[in-house]
Tab-separated table of C-alpha atoms in Angstrom:
chain	number	residue	atom	x	y	z
A	29	LEU	CA	75.635	102.073	124.145
A	30	PRO	CA	72.432	103.897	123.017
A	31	SER	CA	72.040	103.823	118.894
A	32	THR	CA	70.361	106.302	116.619
A	33	PRO	CA	67.083	104.895	114.967
A	34	HIS	CA	67.578	104.493	111.137
A	35	TYR	CA	65.345	104.248	108.274
A	36	TYR	CA	64.876	101.529	105.927
A	37	SER	CA	61.584	100.280	103.948
A	38	LEU	CA	59.916	97.199	102.956
A	39	TRP	CA	58.559	96.309	99.572
A	40	LYS	CA	54.464	95.473	99.626
A	41	THR	CA	54.895	92.989	97.668
A	42	HIS	CA	51.044	91.969	98.212
A	43	LYS	CA	50.417	95.461	96.384
A	44	GLU	CA	49.108	94.575	92.704
A	45	GLY	CA	48.656	96.954	89.481
A	46	TYR	CA	52.119	98.186	90.203
A	47	ASP	CA	55.383	97.526	88.076
A	48	ILE	CA	57.221	98.479	91.262
A	49	PRO	CA	55.734	97.917	94.098
A	50	PRO	CA	55.577	100.783	96.476
A	51	ARG	CA	57.515	100.346	99.726
A	52	ARG	CA	56.306	100.894	103.295
A	53	PRO	CA	59.195	103.537	105.137
A	54	VAL	CA	60.181	101.950	108.673
A	55	VAL	CA	62.459	103.359	111.388
A	56	ALA	CA	64.144	100.513	113.287
A	57	LYS	CA	64.497	102.551	116.854
A	58	ILE	CA	65.653	99.043	119.184
A	59	GLY	CA	68.326	100.329	121.550
A	60	ASN	CA	67.829	104.306	120.927
A	61	PRO	CA	67.998	106.821	123.840
A	62	LEU	CA	64.722	106.387	124.344
A	63	GLN	CA	63.769	102.695	124.386
A	64	ASN	CA	62.358	102.807	127.763
A	65	VAL	CA	60.040	105.331	127.672
A	66	SER	CA	58.923	104.310	124.245
A	67	LEU	CA	58.439	100.749	126.063
A	68	LEU	CA	56.617	102.438	128.968
A	69	VAL	CA	54.393	104.569	126.883
A	70	SER	CA	53.900	101.158	124.845
A	71	HIS	CA	52.782	99.423	127.841
A	72	ILE	CA	50.077	102.542	128.518
A	73	LEU	CA	48.506	102.607	125.938
A	74	SER	CA	48.357	98.767	124.708
A	75	GLN	CA	46.127	98.732	127.891
A	76	VAL	CA	43.894	101.869	125.979
A	77	MET	CA	44.108	99.916	122.777
A	78	VAL	CA	42.237	96.763	123.926
A	79	ARG	CA	39.501	99.071	125.315
A	80	VAL	CA	38.396	100.183	121.543
A	81	PRO	CA	35.768	98.376	120.508
A	82	THR	CA	36.292	98.298	117.194
A	83	ASN	CA	39.678	97.176	117.826
A	84	ILE	CA	40.394	93.225	116.658
A	85	LYS	CA	44.012	91.862	116.968
A	86	SER	CA	43.672	89.322	114.387
A	87	SER	CA	42.311	87.161	111.928
A	88	ASP	CA	41.461	84.770	114.665
A	89	GLU	CA	39.376	86.667	116.832
A	90	PHE	CA	37.282	88.357	113.554
A	91	ILE	CA	36.361	84.955	112.795
A	92	SER	CA	35.596	84.153	116.811
A	93	ARG	CA	33.246	87.038	116.727
A	94	ARG	CA	32.033	85.926	113.388
A	95	LYS	CA	31.392	82.386	114.949
A	96	HIS	CA	27.255	82.720	115.057
A	97	ARG	CA	26.758	86.090	113.382
A	98	VAL	CA	24.114	85.761	110.420
A	99	ILE	CA	24.099	88.381	108.255
A	100	ARG	CA	21.068	89.118	106.049
A	101	ALA	CA	20.964	88.929	102.450
A	102	ASP	CA	19.787	92.650	101.765
A	103	ARG	CA	22.905	93.908	103.660
A	104	ILE	CA	25.859	95.207	102.039
A	105	LEU	CA	29.679	94.200	103.035
A	106	MET	CA	31.989	96.921	102.724
A	107	SER	CA	35.817	96.515	103.163
A	108	SER	CA	37.889	99.747	103.120
A	109	ASP	CA	42.000	100.903	103.647
A	110	ILE	CA	42.883	103.727	105.740
A	111	SER	CA	45.634	106.061	103.166
A	112	ALA	CA	48.673	105.435	105.209
A	113	LEU	CA	47.410	105.375	108.313
A	114	TYR	CA	50.916	106.034	110.368
A	115	THR	CA	52.332	108.795	108.675
A	116	ASN	CA	48.773	110.894	108.807
A	117	ILE	CA	48.553	110.569	112.495
A	118	PRO	CA	48.624	114.226	113.617
A	119	LEU	CA	51.560	113.728	116.514
A	120	GLU	CA	50.154	116.966	118.740
A	121	HIS	CA	46.405	116.383	118.389
A	122	SER	CA	46.650	112.794	118.790
A	123	ARG	CA	48.217	112.897	121.966
A	124	LYS	CA	45.944	115.623	123.096
A	125	MET	CA	42.790	113.716	122.886
A	126	ILE	CA	43.817	110.575	123.887
A	127	ILE	CA	45.127	111.502	127.035
A	128	LYS	CA	41.747	113.940	127.407
A	129	TYR	CA	40.162	110.148	126.864
A	130	MET	CA	42.271	108.213	129.036
A	131	SER	CA	41.476	111.138	131.969
A	132	GLU	CA	38.137	108.948	132.532
A	133	PHE	CA	39.625	105.818	133.240
A	134	TYR	CA	43.321	106.148	133.568
A	135	HIS	CA	42.835	105.337	137.980
A	136	GLU	CA	42.073	101.370	136.130
A	137	LEU	CA	45.049	101.027	134.518
A	138	ASP	CA	48.587	99.240	134.939
A	139	HIS	CA	50.604	103.459	134.838
A	140	GLN	CA	53.229	101.941	136.881
A	141	GLY	CA	52.820	105.037	138.869
A	142	ILE	CA	52.828	107.333	136.088
A	143	SER	CA	50.504	110.325	136.024
A	144	LEU	CA	48.340	110.797	133.658
A	145	GLN	CA	50.438	114.485	133.349
A	146	GLU	CA	53.535	112.816	133.355
A	147	LEU	CA	52.355	110.568	130.595
A	148	ASP	CA	51.572	113.471	128.604
A	149	GLY	CA	55.011	115.185	129.283
A	150	MET	CA	56.392	111.316	128.004
A	151	MET	CA	54.520	110.767	124.869
A	152	GLU	CA	55.194	115.085	124.102
A	153	VAL	CA	59.412	113.761	124.465
A	154	LEU	CA	58.465	110.547	122.080
A	155	PHE	CA	56.423	112.736	119.266
A	156	ASN	CA	58.981	115.490	119.300
A	157	ASN	CA	62.135	113.334	119.067
A	158	GLY	CA	61.620	111.285	116.111
A	159	TYR	CA	65.094	111.882	114.761
A	160	PHE	CA	66.744	108.678	112.612
A	161	CYS	CA	69.641	108.673	110.307
A	162	PHE	CA	69.679	107.564	106.239
A	163	ASP	CA	72.440	107.423	104.239
A	164	ASP	CA	74.932	109.178	106.793
A	165	LYS	CA	72.803	111.733	107.545
A	166	PHE	CA	70.101	113.050	110.378
A	167	TYR	CA	66.854	113.540	109.983
A	168	LYS	CA	63.544	114.605	112.374
A	169	GLN	CA	59.876	113.672	111.312
A	170	PHE	CA	57.124	116.759	112.320
A	171	PHE	CA	54.190	114.830	111.420
A	172	GLY	CA	52.515	111.068	112.049
A	173	LEU	CA	53.834	108.480	113.185
A	174	PRO	CA	56.938	106.138	112.522
A	175	MET	CA	56.670	102.211	111.999
A	176	GLY	CA	58.787	101.024	114.217
A	177	ASP	CA	57.835	103.004	117.492
A	178	ASN	CA	56.527	100.496	120.051
A	179	PRO	CA	53.885	102.914	120.871
A	180	ALA	CA	52.668	103.544	116.889
A	181	PRO	CA	50.221	100.906	116.773
A	182	ALA	CA	47.919	101.593	120.033
A	183	THR	CA	48.257	105.720	119.041
A	184	ALA	CA	46.769	104.971	115.665
A	185	THR	CA	43.995	102.466	116.956
A	186	ILE	CA	43.110	104.753	119.535
A	187	TYR	CA	43.197	107.947	117.548
A	188	VAL	CA	41.216	106.432	114.661
A	189	TYR	CA	38.195	105.462	117.096
A	190	LEU	CA	38.197	108.419	118.800
A	191	VAL	CA	38.008	111.504	115.626
A	192	ILE	CA	36.310	108.770	113.323
A	193	GLU	CA	34.554	105.826	114.554
A	194	LYS	CA	33.047	107.796	117.927
A	195	PRO	CA	31.346	110.608	115.890
A	196	ILE	CA	29.644	107.685	112.966
A	197	LEU	CA	29.316	104.802	115.446
A	198	GLU	CA	27.860	106.212	119.171
A	199	GLN	CA	27.475	110.069	117.806
A	200	ASP	CA	30.189	111.410	120.100
A	201	PHE	CA	31.537	114.623	118.964
A	202	ASP	CA	33.923	115.460	121.801
A	203	TYR	CA	37.440	114.819	120.014
A	204	VAL	CA	36.622	116.754	116.739
A	205	SER	CA	36.885	119.763	115.378
A	206	ASP	CA	33.838	122.190	115.793
A	207	GLU	CA	33.599	122.364	112.093
A	208	VAL	CA	32.869	118.541	111.468
A	209	ARG	CA	30.566	118.498	114.483
A	210	GLU	CA	28.795	121.989	113.499
A	211	ARG	CA	28.522	120.132	109.660
A	212	PHE	CA	26.774	116.976	111.216
A	213	GLU	CA	24.168	119.096	113.028
A	214	ARG	CA	23.505	121.398	109.681
A	215	ASN	CA	22.807	118.131	107.618
A	216	PRO	CA	20.479	115.157	109.569
A	217	SER	CA	21.374	112.945	106.713
A	218	PHE	CA	24.490	112.324	107.580
A	219	ILE	CA	23.579	110.712	110.942
A	220	ALA	CA	21.159	108.939	108.955
A	221	LEU	CA	23.804	107.105	106.890
A	222	THR	CA	25.481	106.323	109.720
A	223	ASP	CA	22.284	104.768	111.493
A	224	LYS	CA	22.898	101.343	108.388
A	225	ILE	CA	26.210	100.842	109.935
A	226	GLU	CA	24.871	97.294	111.447
A	227	ASP	CA	28.827	96.276	112.144
A	228	TRP	CA	32.440	97.815	111.946
A	229	GLU	CA	35.168	96.191	112.784
A	230	ARG	CA	39.097	97.107	112.223
A	231	TYR	CA	42.540	95.606	111.949
A	232	LEU	CA	44.683	98.727	111.866
A	233	ASP	CA	44.043	100.364	109.133
A	234	ASP	CA	41.997	97.710	107.030
A	235	THR	CA	37.630	98.255	108.308
A	236	TYR	CA	34.766	95.768	107.893
A	237	THR	CA	31.767	96.831	107.812
A	238	GLU	CA	27.902	95.298	107.585
A	239	PHE	CA	25.824	98.465	105.921
A	240	HIS	CA	21.781	98.211	105.966
A	241	GLY	CA	21.607	100.333	102.418
A	242	SER	CA	22.057	100.657	98.649
A	243	GLU	CA	25.196	100.481	97.339
A	244	LEU	CA	24.529	104.773	96.412
A	245	GLU	CA	24.096	104.839	100.075
A	246	ALA	CA	27.586	103.470	100.993
A	247	GLN	CA	29.116	105.248	98.941
A	248	GLN	CA	28.012	107.974	100.148
A	249	LEU	CA	28.615	106.679	103.529
A	250	MET	CA	32.282	106.901	102.597
A	251	GLU	CA	32.507	110.612	101.770
A	252	VAL	CA	30.817	111.389	105.381
A	253	ILE	CA	33.706	109.230	106.753
A	254	ASN	CA	36.247	111.786	104.583
A	255	VAL	CA	35.427	114.417	105.724
A	256	LEU	CA	36.022	113.840	109.312
A	257	HIS	CA	39.597	114.009	109.392
A	258	GLU	CA	41.852	116.290	107.126
A	259	SER	CA	44.391	113.222	107.046
A	260	ILE	CA	42.267	110.344	108.022
A	261	LYS	CA	41.141	109.407	104.384
A	262	PHE	CA	39.561	105.855	103.698
A	263	PRO	CA	40.082	106.672	99.236
A	264	GLU	CA	39.067	103.400	98.217
A	265	THR	CA	36.511	100.945	99.777
A	266	GLN	CA	35.073	97.159	98.339
A	267	THR	CA	31.595	96.842	98.369
A	268	GLY	CA	28.747	94.395	97.599
A	269	ASN	CA	28.097	90.480	98.506
A	270	SER	CA	31.609	89.200	98.655
A	271	ILE	CA	34.572	91.323	99.566
A	272	VAL	CA	38.174	90.647	100.757
A	273	PHE	CA	39.216	92.071	104.335
A	274	LEU	CA	42.164	90.666	105.787
A	275	ASP	CA	43.156	87.006	104.524
A	276	PHE	CA	39.584	85.890	104.217
A	277	ILE	CA	36.552	86.401	101.160
A	278	ILE	CA	33.318	86.954	103.165
A	279	SER	CA	30.415	86.477	101.166
A	280	ILE	CA	26.912	86.302	101.659
A	281	ASN	CA	25.477	83.061	100.854
A	282	ASP	CA	22.435	81.714	99.649
A	283	THR	CA	21.229	80.872	103.933
A	284	THR	CA	22.430	84.180	105.003
A	285	ARG	CA	25.817	83.118	106.759
A	286	ALA	CA	28.564	85.157	106.278
């Protein structure tokens, strides 16, 4: 028989500076009534996620990409975290923007005979039925993706690419609000800052950047990025010639190789 999704949390033991570390909320959805729908949506979206050029799947892939890359000594390294990524993804807007993006190449995917319109309907059903049980009470999540749902990683990865990375890396504003587009048009200095990004890679909510500019310009760049979306924010950024990203310490040494 299908089971009701239930909520639990995990300690974020890697977080430093807390007497009591924060918790990561998880909704376990194994065996829920929509599991088959969730698996099919995840199967299709995972094929879209691999098309995201900034996406890295693992630490090994990150190292492989950098194996022969030389970083000039005057570059600044940057590492940022997106704050509470899953729970800050707007459900309706992410669904609409991802469907819009997929319309360009949906025919190339293994979509199991599901039309794009049908996929849109399946995502809407999933996103609008975020029910779970906790302490013998029932709740519904109205905003944000639940960690523990199969399509969540792909949905978050694709959405951040569309609303954050396409504007700053490709000057493509098709997926952001008119207000954001107009702000960039009125401020050529914004584009000038994003043009100084030489490399940008991301593992879910962790980003790595190589920047050709000053420390002040690196700070200004993050201020620009933080106006792109009302809930996708990068509150803290490491900058310098040595940073931590994933489980690595990345440094520019005397031979200018990372």
